[in-house]
PDB file of C-alpha atoms in Angstrom:
ATOM      1  CA  MET C  30      32.595  26.194   0.539  1.00  0.00           C
ATOM      2  CA  THR C  31      31.448  28.727   3.180  1.00  0.00           C
ATOM      3  CA  MET C  32      32.802  30.606   6.331  1.00  0.00           C
ATOM      4  CA  THR C  33      31.170  28.537   8.737  1.00  0.00           C
ATOM      5  CA  ARG C  34      32.423  24.896   7.292  1.00  0.00           C
ATOM      6  CA  GLN C  35      35.800  26.250   7.104  1.00  0.00           C
ATOM      7  CA  LYS C  36      35.314  27.516  10.993  1.00  0.00           C
ATOM      8  CA  THR C  37      34.296  24.418  12.021  1.00  0.00           C
ATOM      9  CA  TRP C  38      37.277  22.981  11.014  1.00  0.00           C
ATOM     10  CA  ARG C  39      39.756  25.228  12.750  1.00  0.00           C
ATOM     11  CA  VAL C  40      37.410  24.551  15.952  1.00  0.00           C
ATOM     12  CA  GLY C  41      38.377  20.787  15.116  1.00  0.00           C
ATOM     13  CA  ALA C  42      41.695  21.610  14.570  1.00  0.00           C
ATOM     14  CA  MET C  43      42.029  23.711  18.049  1.00  0.00           C
ATOM     15  CA  LEU C  44      40.520  20.500  19.225  1.00  0.00           C
ATOM     16  CA  TRP C  45      43.233  17.835  18.069  1.00  0.00           C
ATOM     17  CA  THR C  46      46.012  20.353  19.274  1.00  0.00           C
ATOM     18  CA  LEU C  47      45.191  20.502  22.712  1.00  0.00           C
ATOM     19  CA  GLY C  48      45.316  16.660  23.185  1.00  0.00           C
ATOM     20  CA  ILE C  49      49.040  17.401  23.256  1.00  0.00           C
ATOM     21  CA  LEU C  50      48.226  18.492  26.768  1.00  0.00           C
ATOM     22  CA  PHE C  51      48.249  14.807  27.544  1.00  0.00           C
ATOM     23  CA  LEU C  52      51.893  14.770  27.391  1.00  0.00           C
ATOM     24  CA  PRO C  53      52.892  17.170  29.867  1.00  0.00           C
ATOM     25  CA  LEU C  54      50.148  15.850  31.956  1.00  0.00           C
ATOM     26  CA  GLN C  55      51.978  12.694  32.431  1.00  0.00           C
ATOM     27  CA  LEU C  56      55.032  14.066  33.514  1.00  0.00           C
ATOM     28  CA  ILE C  57      53.076  15.852  36.114  1.00  0.00           C
ATOM     29  CA  VAL C  58      51.484  12.954  37.786  1.00  0.00           C
ATOM     30  CA  ALA C  59      54.655  11.046  37.580  1.00  0.00           C
ATOM     31  CA  LEU C  60      56.249  13.466  39.464  1.00  0.00           C
ATOM     32  CA  GLN C  61      53.435  13.167  42.401  1.00  0.00           C
ATOM     33  CA  TRP C  62      55.277   9.056  42.708  1.00  0.00           C
ATOM     34  CA  PRO C  63      56.365   8.829  46.182  1.00  0.00           C
ATOM     35  CA  THR C  64      58.377   5.576  44.908  1.00  0.00           C
ATOM     36  CA  GLY C  65      59.665   7.306  41.789  1.00  0.00           C
ATOM     37  CA  TYR C  66      58.557   7.011  38.760  1.00  0.00           C
ATOM     38  CA  SER C  67      60.423   5.648  35.960  1.00  0.00           C
ATOM     39  CA  LEU C  68      60.023   6.270  32.141  1.00  0.00           C
ATOM     40  CA  THR C  69      61.828   3.123  30.860  1.00  0.00           C
ATOM     41  CA  GLY C  70      60.677   0.787  33.337  1.00  0.00           C
ATOM     42  CA  SER C  71      57.215   1.817  34.383  1.00  0.00           C
ATOM     43  CA  ALA C  72      54.058   1.670  32.118  1.00  0.00           C
ATOM     44  CA  ILE C  73      52.273   4.409  30.531  1.00  0.00           C
ATOM     45  CA  SER C  74      48.941   2.883  32.713  1.00  0.00           C
ATOM     46  CA  ASP C  75      50.528   2.799  35.681  1.00  0.00           C
ATOM     47  CA  LEU C  76      49.868   6.485  36.344  1.00  0.00           C
ATOM     48  CA  GLY C  77      46.507   5.492  36.546  1.00  0.00           C
ATOM     49  CA  VAL C  78      46.585   2.575  38.767  1.00  0.00           C
ATOM     50  CA  THR C  79      44.089   3.852  41.721  1.00  0.00           C
ATOM     51  CA  ILE C  80      45.903   1.503  44.934  1.00  0.00           C
ATOM     52  CA  CYS C  81      49.576   1.272  45.178  1.00  0.00           C
ATOM     53  CA  GLY C  82      51.577  -2.365  45.260  1.00  0.00           C
ATOM     54  CA  THR C  83      53.362  -4.329  43.378  1.00  0.00           C
ATOM     55  CA  PHE C  84      51.563  -5.782  40.129  1.00  0.00           C
ATOM     56  CA  THR C  85      52.998  -7.891  37.093  1.00  0.00           C
ATOM     57  CA  ASP C  86      51.846  -7.896  33.430  1.00  0.00           C
ATOM     58  CA  GLY C  87      52.069 -10.696  31.263  1.00  0.00           C
ATOM     59  CA  ASP C  88      55.886 -12.083  31.500  1.00  0.00           C
ATOM     60  CA  ALA C  89      56.954  -8.462  32.192  1.00  0.00           C
ATOM     61  CA  PRO C  90      58.964  -7.796  35.589  1.00  0.00           C
ATOM     62  CA  ALA C  91      56.603  -7.087  38.587  1.00  0.00           C
ATOM     63  CA  ARG C  92      56.664  -2.825  39.113  1.00  0.00           C
ATOM     64  CA  VAL C  93      56.088  -1.140  41.922  1.00  0.00           C
ATOM     65  CA  VAL C  94      53.018   1.488  41.433  1.00  0.00           C
ATOM     66  CA  CYS C  95      52.288   4.087  43.595  1.00  0.00           C
ATOM     67  CA  SER C  96      50.139   7.133  41.684  1.00  0.00           C
ATOM     68  CA  PRO C  97      48.224   9.210  44.332  1.00  0.00           C
ATOM     69  CA  TRP C  98      46.901  11.737  41.270  1.00  0.00           C
ATOM     70  CA  HIS C  99      45.756   8.764  39.251  1.00  0.00           C
ATOM     71  CA  PRO C 100      42.407  10.829  38.637  1.00  0.00           C
ATOM     72  CA  VAL C 101      44.265  13.524  37.102  1.00  0.00           C
ATOM     73  CA  PHE C 102      45.615  10.647  34.591  1.00  0.00           C
ATOM     74  CA  ASN C 103      42.432   8.759  34.414  1.00  0.00           C
ATOM     75  CA  VAL C 104      40.436  12.381  33.477  1.00  0.00           C
ATOM     76  CA  GLY C 105      43.365  13.385  31.134  1.00  0.00           C
ATOM     77  CA  LEU C 106      43.000  10.361  29.374  1.00  0.00           C
ATOM     78  CA  VAL C 107      39.009  10.661  29.005  1.00  0.00           C
ATOM     79  CA  ALA C 108      39.307  14.334  28.063  1.00  0.00           C
ATOM     80  CA  LEU C 109      42.503  13.300  25.191  1.00  0.00           C
ATOM     81  CA  GLY C 110      39.318  10.994  23.732  1.00  0.00           C
ATOM     82  CA  VAL C 111      36.938  13.126  23.963  1.00  0.00           C
ATOM     83  CA  LEU C 112      39.525  15.879  22.219  1.00  0.00           C
ATOM     84  CA  THR C 113      40.003  13.200  19.625  1.00  0.00           C
ATOM     85  CA  THR C 114      36.593  12.005  19.050  1.00  0.00           C
ATOM     86  CA  LEU C 115      34.865  15.906  18.865  1.00  0.00           C
ATOM     87  CA  GLY C 116      37.508  16.868  16.565  1.00  0.00           C
ATOM     88  CA  ALA C 117      37.171  14.292  14.292  1.00  0.00           C
ATOM     89  CA  ILE C 118      33.195  14.708  13.560  1.00  0.00           C
ATOM     90  CA  LEU C 119      34.221  19.187  12.875  1.00  0.00           C
ATOM     91  CA  LEU C 120      37.181  17.622  10.738  1.00  0.00           C
ATOM     92  CA  TYR C 121      34.770  15.311   8.568  1.00  0.00           C
ATOM     93  CA  GLY C 122      35.261  16.606   4.728  1.00  0.00           C
ATOM     94  CA  ARG C 123      38.354  18.394   5.405  1.00  0.00           C
ATOM     95  CA  TRP C 124      40.112  15.861   3.407  1.00  0.00           C
ATOM     96  CA  ASN C 125      37.451  15.177   0.746  1.00  0.00           C
ATOM     97  CA  ALA C 126      38.460  12.067  -0.840  1.00  0.00           C
ATOM     98  CA  ARG C 127      36.476   8.827   0.365  1.00  0.00           C
ATOM     99  CA  SER C 128      39.895   7.370   1.608  1.00  0.00           C
ATOM    100  CA  GLY C 129      39.961  10.780   3.672  1.00  0.00           C
ATOM    101  CA  LYS C 130      36.487  10.568   5.303  1.00  0.00           C
ATOM    102  CA  ALA C 131      37.213   7.350   6.208  1.00  0.00           C
ATOM    103  CA  GLY C 132      40.467   8.228   7.864  1.00  0.00           C
ATOM    104  CA  ILE C 133      38.574  10.818  10.119  1.00  0.00           C
ATOM    105  CA  ALA C 134      35.410   8.360  11.034  1.00  0.00           C
ATOM    106  CA  PHE C 135      38.579   6.074  11.762  1.00  0.00           C
ATOM    107  CA  ALA C 136      39.691   8.193  13.982  1.00  0.00           C
ATOM    108  CA  GLY C 137      37.003   9.716  15.655  1.00  0.00           C
ATOM    109  CA  VAL C 138      36.152   5.735  16.646  1.00  0.00           C
ATOM    110  CA  SER C 139      39.755   5.505  18.286  1.00  0.00           C
ATOM    111  CA  GLY C 140      38.874   8.568  20.266  1.00  0.00           C
ATOM    112  CA  ILE C 141      35.769   6.749  22.035  1.00  0.00           C
ATOM    113  CA  PHE C 142      38.258   4.082  22.821  1.00  0.00           C
ATOM    114  CA  VAL C 143      41.254   6.263  24.459  1.00  0.00           C
ATOM    115  CA  VAL C 144      37.677   7.402  26.779  1.00  0.00           C
ATOM    116  CA  LEU C 145      36.926   3.784  27.596  1.00  0.00           C
ATOM    117  CA  ALA C 146      40.726   3.264  28.352  1.00  0.00           C
ATOM    118  CA  GLY C 147      40.115   6.273  31.112  1.00  0.00           C
ATOM    119  CA  LEU C 148      36.781   5.202  32.356  1.00  0.00           C
ATOM    120  CA  ALA C 149      38.626   1.574  33.111  1.00  0.00           C
ATOM    121  CA  PRO C 150      42.190   2.140  34.934  1.00  0.00           C
ATOM    122  CA  TRP C 151      44.344  -0.928  34.163  1.00  0.00           C
ATOM    123  CA  ASP C 152      44.152  -2.197  37.678  1.00  0.00           C
ATOM    124  CA  VAL C 153      40.593  -1.980  38.344  1.00  0.00           C
ATOM    125  CA  ALA C 154      39.815  -3.288  34.565  1.00  0.00           C
ATOM    126  CA  PRO C 155      42.701  -4.587  33.230  1.00  0.00           C
ATOM    127  CA  ASP C 156      40.896  -6.730  30.170  1.00  0.00           C
ATOM    128  CA  VAL C 157      39.021  -3.633  29.268  1.00  0.00           C
ATOM    129  CA  HIS C 158      41.591  -1.127  29.426  1.00  0.00           C
ATOM    130  CA  ASP C 159      44.073  -3.356  27.599  1.00  0.00           C
ATOM    131  CA  LEU C 160      41.495  -4.128  25.052  1.00  0.00           C
ATOM    132  CA  ALA C 161      40.255   0.036  24.408  1.00  0.00           C
ATOM    133  CA  ALA C 162      43.774   0.413  24.195  1.00  0.00           C
ATOM    134  CA  LEU C 163      44.169  -1.932  21.609  1.00  0.00           C
ATOM    135  CA  CYS C 164      41.432  -0.833  19.724  1.00  0.00           C
ATOM    136  CA  GLN C 165      42.883   2.711  19.563  1.00  0.00           C
ATOM    137  CA  ALA C 166      45.743   1.567  17.994  1.00  0.00           C
ATOM    138  CA  LEU C 167      43.841  -0.460  15.639  1.00  0.00           C
ATOM    139  CA  LEU C 168      41.747   2.120  14.521  1.00  0.00           C
ATOM    140  CA  GLN C 169      44.081   4.963  14.605  1.00  0.00           C
ATOM    141  CA  TRP C 170      47.109   3.484  12.227  1.00  0.00           C
ATOM    142  CA  PRO C 171      44.544   2.737   9.133  1.00  0.00           C
ATOM    143  CA  ALA C 172      43.103   6.508   9.948  1.00  0.00           C
ATOM    144  CA  MET C 173      46.365   7.932   9.696  1.00  0.00           C
ATOM    145  CA  ILE C 174      47.357   6.128   6.338  1.00  0.00           C
ATOM    146  CA  LEU C 175      44.565   6.336   5.009  1.00  0.00           C
ATOM    147  CA  LEU C 176      44.664  10.414   5.542  1.00  0.00           C
ATOM    148  CA  ALA C 177      48.113  10.168   4.101  1.00  0.00           C
ATOM    149  CA  VAL C 178      46.352   8.576   0.964  1.00  0.00           C
ATOM    150  CA  ALA C 179      43.852  11.403   0.719  1.00  0.00           C
ATOM    151  CA  ALA C 180      46.558  14.065   1.144  1.00  0.00           C
ATOM    152  CA  GLY C 181      48.702  12.776  -1.494  1.00  0.00           C
ATOM    153  CA  ALA C 182      52.414  12.613  -1.998  1.00  0.00           C
ATOM    154  CA  GLY C 183      54.206  15.436   0.212  1.00  0.00           C
ATOM    155  CA  ARG C 184      55.238  16.095   3.681  1.00  0.00           C
ATOM    156  CA  PHE C 185      52.286  15.242   5.620  1.00  0.00           C
ATOM    157  CA  ARG C 186      52.258  11.568   3.864  1.00  0.00           C
ATOM    158  CA  THR C 187      55.865  11.167   4.503  1.00  0.00           C
ATOM    159  CA  LEU C 188      55.704  12.264   8.442  1.00  0.00           C
ATOM    160  CA  THR C 189      52.334  10.291   8.809  1.00  0.00           C
ATOM    161  CA  LEU C 190      54.152   7.064   7.315  1.00  0.00           C
ATOM    162  CA  THR C 191      56.823   7.331   9.168  1.00  0.00           C
ATOM    163  CA  CYS C 192      54.616   8.251  12.340  1.00  0.00           C
ATOM    164  CA  VAL C 193      52.627   4.904  11.502  1.00  0.00           C
ATOM    165  CA  VAL C 194      56.306   2.786  11.443  1.00  0.00           C
ATOM    166  CA  VAL C 195      57.577   4.106  14.450  1.00  0.00           C
ATOM    167  CA  SER C 196      53.989   3.283  16.469  1.00  0.00           C
ATOM    168  CA  LEU C 197      54.148  -0.281  15.382  1.00  0.00           C
ATOM    169  CA  ALA C 198      57.623  -0.990  15.981  1.00  0.00           C
ATOM    170  CA  GLY C 199      57.097   0.423  19.541  1.00  0.00           C
ATOM    171  CA  PHE C 200      53.940  -1.767  20.093  1.00  0.00           C
ATOM    172  CA  ILE C 201      55.901  -4.857  18.951  1.00  0.00           C
ATOM    173  CA  GLY C 202      58.666  -4.015  20.889  1.00  0.00           C
ATOM    174  CA  PHE C 203      55.973  -3.610  23.696  1.00  0.00           C
ATOM    175  CA  LEU C 204      54.211  -6.690  23.349  1.00  0.00           C
ATOM    176  CA  LEU C 205      57.562  -8.034  23.059  1.00  0.00           C
ATOM    177  CA  ALA C 206      58.405  -6.999  26.748  1.00  0.00           C
ATOM    178  CA  LEU C 207      54.828  -7.970  28.187  1.00  0.00           C
ATOM    179  CA  ASP C 208      55.996 -11.451  26.598  1.00  0.00           C
ATOM    180  CA  GLY C 209      59.749 -11.322  28.898  1.00  0.00           C
ATOM    181  CA  THR C 210      61.383 -10.498  25.782  1.00  0.00           C
ATOM    182  CA  GLU C 211      62.887  -7.368  26.547  1.00  0.00           C
ATOM    183  CA  PHE C 212      65.418  -5.325  24.537  1.00  0.00           C
ATOM    184  CA  SER C 213      68.112  -2.655  26.519  1.00  0.00           C
ATOM    185  CA  LEU C 214      67.458  -0.225  23.559  1.00  0.00           C
ATOM    186  CA  LEU C 215      63.755  -0.619  23.697  1.00  0.00           C
ATOM    187  CA  PRO C 216      62.507  -1.177  26.807  1.00  0.00           C
ATOM    188  CA  LEU C 217      59.065  -1.548  28.262  1.00  0.00           C
ATOM    189  CA  GLY C 218      58.408   2.296  29.006  1.00  0.00           C
ATOM    190  CA  VAL C 219      60.192   3.487  26.014  1.00  0.00           C
ATOM    191  CA  ALA C 220      58.430   0.811  23.697  1.00  0.00           C
ATOM    192  CA  GLU C 221      54.605   1.850  24.889  1.00  0.00           C
ATOM    193  CA  ARG C 222      55.565   5.461  24.540  1.00  0.00           C
ATOM    194  CA  MET C 223      56.665   5.050  21.064  1.00  0.00           C
ATOM    195  CA  ALA C 224      53.436   3.081  20.415  1.00  0.00           C
ATOM    196  CA  PHE C 225      50.592   5.415  22.047  1.00  0.00           C
ATOM    197  CA  ASP C 226      52.386   8.907  21.898  1.00  0.00           C
ATOM    198  CA  SER C 227      53.457   8.948  18.889  1.00  0.00           C
ATOM    199  CA  LEU C 228      49.604   8.742  18.035  1.00  0.00           C
ATOM    200  CA  THR C 229      49.066  11.614  20.228  1.00  0.00           C
ATOM    201  CA  LEU C 230      52.043  13.356  18.753  1.00  0.00           C
ATOM    202  CA  TRP C 231      50.641  13.005  14.994  1.00  0.00           C
ATOM    203  CA  THR C 232      47.053  13.732  16.003  1.00  0.00           C
ATOM    204  CA  ALA C 233      48.040  17.249  17.393  1.00  0.00           C
ATOM    205  CA  ALA C 234      50.454  17.837  14.395  1.00  0.00           C
ATOM    206  CA  VAL C 235      47.849  16.945  11.805  1.00  0.00           C
ATOM    207  CA  GLY C 236      45.350  20.158  14.022  1.00  0.00           C
ATOM    208  CA  VAL C 237      48.071  22.541  13.782  1.00  0.00           C
ATOM    209  CA  ALA C 238      48.272  21.646  10.211  1.00  0.00           C
ATOM    210  CA  VAL C 239      44.637  22.291   9.320  1.00  0.00           C
ATOM    211  CA  LEU C 240      45.620  25.193  11.391  1.00  0.00           C
ATOM    212  CA  VAL C 241      48.178  26.876   8.910  1.00  0.00           C
ATOM    213  CA  ASP C 242      46.429  25.547   5.904  1.00  0.00           C
ATOM    214  CA  SER C 243      43.844  27.676   3.680  1.00  0.00           C
ATOM    215  CA  GLY C 244      41.264  25.883   4.740  1.00  0.00           C
ATOM    216  CA  SER C 245      40.540  24.414   0.977  1.00  0.00           C
ATOM    217  CA  PRO C 246      39.285  20.764   1.193  1.00  0.00           C
ATOM    218  CA  ILE C 247      42.507  18.715   0.818  1.00  0.00           C
ATOM    219  CA  GLY C 248      42.015  16.633  -2.510  1.00  0.00           C
ATOM    220  CA  SER C 249      39.778  18.886  -4.280  1.00  0.00           C
ATOM    221  CA  ASP C 250      42.037  22.161  -4.727  1.00  0.00           C
ATOM    222  CA  PRO C 251      45.915  21.487  -4.799  1.00  0.00           C
ATOM    223  CA  VAL C 252      46.653  25.070  -5.709  1.00  0.00           C
ATOM    224  CA  SER C 253      45.687  26.291  -1.798  1.00  0.00           C
ATOM    225  CA  ALA C 254      47.612  23.535   0.114  1.00  0.00           C
ATOM    226  CA  THR C 255      50.512  24.494   1.824  1.00  0.00           C
ATOM    227  CA  PRO C 256      53.873  22.142   1.715  1.00  0.00           C
ATOM    228  CA  LEU C 257      52.904  20.325   4.478  1.00  0.00           C
ATOM    229  CA  LEU C 258      49.024  18.897   3.126  1.00  0.00           C
ATOM    230  CA  MET C 259      49.641  19.441  -0.181  1.00  0.00           C
ATOM    231  CA  PRO C 260      47.761  17.310  -1.933  1.00  0.00           C
ATOM    232  CA  TYR C 261      48.847  15.569  -5.693  1.00  0.00           C
ATOM    233  CA  GLU C 262      46.266  13.121  -6.101  1.00  0.00           C
ATOM    234  CA  LYS C 263      44.173  13.862  -9.227  1.00  0.00           C
ATOM    235  CA  ASN C 264      41.233  11.958  -8.862  1.00  0.00           C
ATOM    236  CA  PRO C 265      39.335  13.599  -5.491  1.00  0.00           C
ATOM    237  CA  GLY C 266      37.606  10.241  -5.137  1.00  0.00           C
ATOM    238  CA  ALA C 267      40.130   8.303  -3.809  1.00  0.00           C
TER     239      ALA C 267
END
């Protein structure tokens, strides 16, 4: 393994870590709403809606939307997708098992759909936006599971699988809210953030973990790995 390869992985990890900035960016955009943005009743996509008005989504209650800084949100979403995809390309090989390489590939493609969601605001192209968001989740969930398998037993696997469960639970709650079945403890806005913001948090956390790791390909050198990314699998080709 060359120093160039280690530096490439570190740059990829930095890009993934930078994705965390999308979360405070949401708050900044939300604070510009003249009507007030609700973290529980408003959808994440409402921040990128290009006009002011009352909108309905499925059987969920109508929502008043007015996001003056929608270009900031949409550009931020595109940037998040670019960071995710470029980071995945640079991190390829960091998990050298087949499961790890497949996981990174899935993560990279999921970023492309994040870009598409940012380029297609919900009010402009709702079907495209919703499909892009769905594809992101359907690709990132297996990406997370595959990387957890590649890393082996340890805290990384536990934290990753926990994040998958939280995201899936939020996604189910979000779909139920859109269908008119909203739980008091899991309203639409909270459910959607569990489903999608958890994916952003996980990606950034992986970036941080790689940055603090020693730099050896996960799955080939158990001795050099940090506790968070410690691999215990004996077969690097798993």
